[in-house]
GROMACS .gro file of N, CA and C in nm:
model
  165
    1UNK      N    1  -2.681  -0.460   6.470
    1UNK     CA    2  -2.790  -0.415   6.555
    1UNK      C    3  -2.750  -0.434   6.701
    2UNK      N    4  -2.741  -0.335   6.800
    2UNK     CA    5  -2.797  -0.354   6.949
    2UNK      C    6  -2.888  -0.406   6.992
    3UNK      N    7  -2.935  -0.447   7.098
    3UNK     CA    8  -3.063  -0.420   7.211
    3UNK      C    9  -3.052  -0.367   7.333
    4UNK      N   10  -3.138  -0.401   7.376
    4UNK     CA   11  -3.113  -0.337   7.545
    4UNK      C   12  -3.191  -0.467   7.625
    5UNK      N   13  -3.111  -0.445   7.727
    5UNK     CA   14  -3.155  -0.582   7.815
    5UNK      C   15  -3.270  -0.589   7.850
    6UNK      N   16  -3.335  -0.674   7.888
    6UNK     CA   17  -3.474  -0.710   7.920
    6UNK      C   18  -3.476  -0.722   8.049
    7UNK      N   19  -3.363  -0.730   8.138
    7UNK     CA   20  -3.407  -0.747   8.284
    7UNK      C   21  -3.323  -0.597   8.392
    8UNK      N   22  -3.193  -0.563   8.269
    8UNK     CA   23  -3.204  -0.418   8.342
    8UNK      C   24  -3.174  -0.316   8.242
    9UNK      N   25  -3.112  -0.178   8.325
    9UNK     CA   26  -3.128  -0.069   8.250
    9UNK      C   27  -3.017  -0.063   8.113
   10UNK      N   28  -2.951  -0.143   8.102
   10UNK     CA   29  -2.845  -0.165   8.025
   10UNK      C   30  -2.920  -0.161   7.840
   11UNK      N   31  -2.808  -0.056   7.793
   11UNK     CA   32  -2.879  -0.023   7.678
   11UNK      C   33  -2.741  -0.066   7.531
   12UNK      N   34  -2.807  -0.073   7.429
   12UNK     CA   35  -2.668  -0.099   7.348
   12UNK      C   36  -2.608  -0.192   7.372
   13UNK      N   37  -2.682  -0.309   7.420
   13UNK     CA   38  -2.617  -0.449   7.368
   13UNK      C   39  -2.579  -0.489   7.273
   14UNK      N   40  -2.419  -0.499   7.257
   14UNK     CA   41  -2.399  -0.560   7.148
   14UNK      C   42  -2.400  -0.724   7.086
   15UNK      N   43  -2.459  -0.781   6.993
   15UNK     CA   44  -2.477  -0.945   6.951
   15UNK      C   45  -2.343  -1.023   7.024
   16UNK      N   46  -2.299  -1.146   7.078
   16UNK     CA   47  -2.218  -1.193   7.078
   16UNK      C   48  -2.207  -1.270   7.010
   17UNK      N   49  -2.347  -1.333   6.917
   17UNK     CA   50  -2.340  -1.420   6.795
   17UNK      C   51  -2.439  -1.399   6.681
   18UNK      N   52  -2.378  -1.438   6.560
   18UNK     CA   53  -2.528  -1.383   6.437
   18UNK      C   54  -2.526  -1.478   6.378
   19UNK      N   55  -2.636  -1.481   6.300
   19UNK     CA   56  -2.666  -1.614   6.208
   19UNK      C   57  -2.785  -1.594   6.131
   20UNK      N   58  -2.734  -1.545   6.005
   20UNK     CA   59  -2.831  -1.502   5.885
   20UNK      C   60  -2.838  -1.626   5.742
   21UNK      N   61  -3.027  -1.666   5.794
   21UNK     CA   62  -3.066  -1.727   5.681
   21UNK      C   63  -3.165  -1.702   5.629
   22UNK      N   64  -3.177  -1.677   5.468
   22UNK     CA   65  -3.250  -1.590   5.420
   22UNK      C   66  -3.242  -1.468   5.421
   23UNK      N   67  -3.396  -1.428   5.502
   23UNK     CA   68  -3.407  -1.305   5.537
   23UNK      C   69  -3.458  -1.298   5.681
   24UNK      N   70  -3.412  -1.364   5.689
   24UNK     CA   71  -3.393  -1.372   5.844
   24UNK      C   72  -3.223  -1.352   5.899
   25UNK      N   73  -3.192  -1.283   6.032
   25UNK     CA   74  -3.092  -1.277   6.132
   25UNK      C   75  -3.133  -1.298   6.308
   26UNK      N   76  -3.112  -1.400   6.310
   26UNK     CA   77  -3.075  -1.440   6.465
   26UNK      C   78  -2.940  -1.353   6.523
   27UNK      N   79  -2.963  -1.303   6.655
   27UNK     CA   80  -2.819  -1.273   6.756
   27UNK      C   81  -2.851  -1.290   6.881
   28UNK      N   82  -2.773  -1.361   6.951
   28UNK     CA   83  -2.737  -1.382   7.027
   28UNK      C   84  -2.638  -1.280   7.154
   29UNK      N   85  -2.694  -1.228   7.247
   29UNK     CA   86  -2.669  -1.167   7.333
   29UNK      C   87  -2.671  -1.166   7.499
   30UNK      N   88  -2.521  -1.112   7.539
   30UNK     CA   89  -2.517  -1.111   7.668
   30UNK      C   90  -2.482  -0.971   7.743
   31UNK      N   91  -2.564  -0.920   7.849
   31UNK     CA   92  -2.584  -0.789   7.909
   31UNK      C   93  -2.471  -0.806   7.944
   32UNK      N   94  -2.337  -0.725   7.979
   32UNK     CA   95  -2.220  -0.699   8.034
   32UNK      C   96  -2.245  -0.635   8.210
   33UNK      N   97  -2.383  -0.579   8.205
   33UNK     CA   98  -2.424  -0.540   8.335
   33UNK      C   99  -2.500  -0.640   8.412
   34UNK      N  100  -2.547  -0.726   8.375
   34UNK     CA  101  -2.614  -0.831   8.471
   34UNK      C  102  -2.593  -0.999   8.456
   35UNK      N  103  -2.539  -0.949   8.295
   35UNK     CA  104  -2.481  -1.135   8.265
   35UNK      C  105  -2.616  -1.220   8.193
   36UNK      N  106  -2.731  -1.117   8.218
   36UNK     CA  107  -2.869  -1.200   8.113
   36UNK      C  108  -2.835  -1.195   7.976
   37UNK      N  109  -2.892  -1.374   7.945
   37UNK     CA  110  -2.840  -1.419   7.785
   37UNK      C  111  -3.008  -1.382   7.718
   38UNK      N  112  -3.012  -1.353   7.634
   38UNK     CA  113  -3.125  -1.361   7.541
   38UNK      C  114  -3.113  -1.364   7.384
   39UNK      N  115  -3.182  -1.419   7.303
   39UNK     CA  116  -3.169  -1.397   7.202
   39UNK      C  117  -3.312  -1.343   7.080
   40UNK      N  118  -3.282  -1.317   6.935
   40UNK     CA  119  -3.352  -1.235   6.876
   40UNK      C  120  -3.330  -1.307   6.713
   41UNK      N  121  -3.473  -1.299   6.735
   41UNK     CA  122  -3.501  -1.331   6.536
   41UNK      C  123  -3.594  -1.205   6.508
   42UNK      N  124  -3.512  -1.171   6.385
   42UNK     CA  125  -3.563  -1.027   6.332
   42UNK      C  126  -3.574  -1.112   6.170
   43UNK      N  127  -3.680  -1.038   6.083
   43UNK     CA  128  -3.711  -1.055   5.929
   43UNK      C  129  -3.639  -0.927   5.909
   44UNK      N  130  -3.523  -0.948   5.798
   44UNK     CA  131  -3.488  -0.805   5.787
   44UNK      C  132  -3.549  -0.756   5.677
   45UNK      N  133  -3.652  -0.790   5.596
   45UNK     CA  134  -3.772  -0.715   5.515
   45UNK      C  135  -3.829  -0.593   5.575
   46UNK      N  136  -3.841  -0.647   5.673
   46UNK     CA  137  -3.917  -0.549   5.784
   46UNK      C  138  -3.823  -0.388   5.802
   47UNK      N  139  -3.666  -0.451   5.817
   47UNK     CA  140  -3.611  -0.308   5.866
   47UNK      C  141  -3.529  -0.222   5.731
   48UNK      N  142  -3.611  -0.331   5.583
   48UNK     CA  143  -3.558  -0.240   5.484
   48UNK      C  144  -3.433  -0.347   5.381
   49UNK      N  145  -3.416  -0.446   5.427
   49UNK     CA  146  -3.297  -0.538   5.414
   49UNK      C  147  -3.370  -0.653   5.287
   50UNK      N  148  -3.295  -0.693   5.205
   50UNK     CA  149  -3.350  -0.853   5.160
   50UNK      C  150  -3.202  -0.947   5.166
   51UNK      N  151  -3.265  -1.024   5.127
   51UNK     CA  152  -3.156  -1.138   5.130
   51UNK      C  153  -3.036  -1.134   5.103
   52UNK      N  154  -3.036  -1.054   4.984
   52UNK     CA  155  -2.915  -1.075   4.940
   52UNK      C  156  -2.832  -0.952   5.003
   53UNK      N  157  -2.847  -0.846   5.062
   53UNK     CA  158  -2.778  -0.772   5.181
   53UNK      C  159  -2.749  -0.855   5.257
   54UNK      N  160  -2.826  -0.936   5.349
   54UNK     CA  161  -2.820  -0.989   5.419
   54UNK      C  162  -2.675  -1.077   5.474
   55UNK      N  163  -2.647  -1.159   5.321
   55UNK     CA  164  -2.546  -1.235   5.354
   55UNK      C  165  -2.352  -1.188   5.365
   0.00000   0.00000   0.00000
């Protein structure tokens, strides 16, 4: 998965770190255009995924 930065126009962030438990995935991300760190917990039930994809 991408995101897009939260503080500028920068789109298609890619994770610099993941960490899947359960059904859950955390990533960890840094904008290459402004250097903002943020990160993301997604349920991947939600986008179609279960657990055992997951791992």
């Amino acid at each position: 998965m991408t995101d897009n930065c939260p503080q500028c126009p920068q789109e298609g962030v890619a994770p610099a770190a993941e960490d899947h438990r359960n059904n859950q995935v955390s990533h960890l991300y840094r904008c290459a255009g402004c250097g903002h760190i943020w990160s993301t917990n997604r349920d991947l039930g939600v986008y179609g995924y279960d657990d055992r994809e997951a791992a």
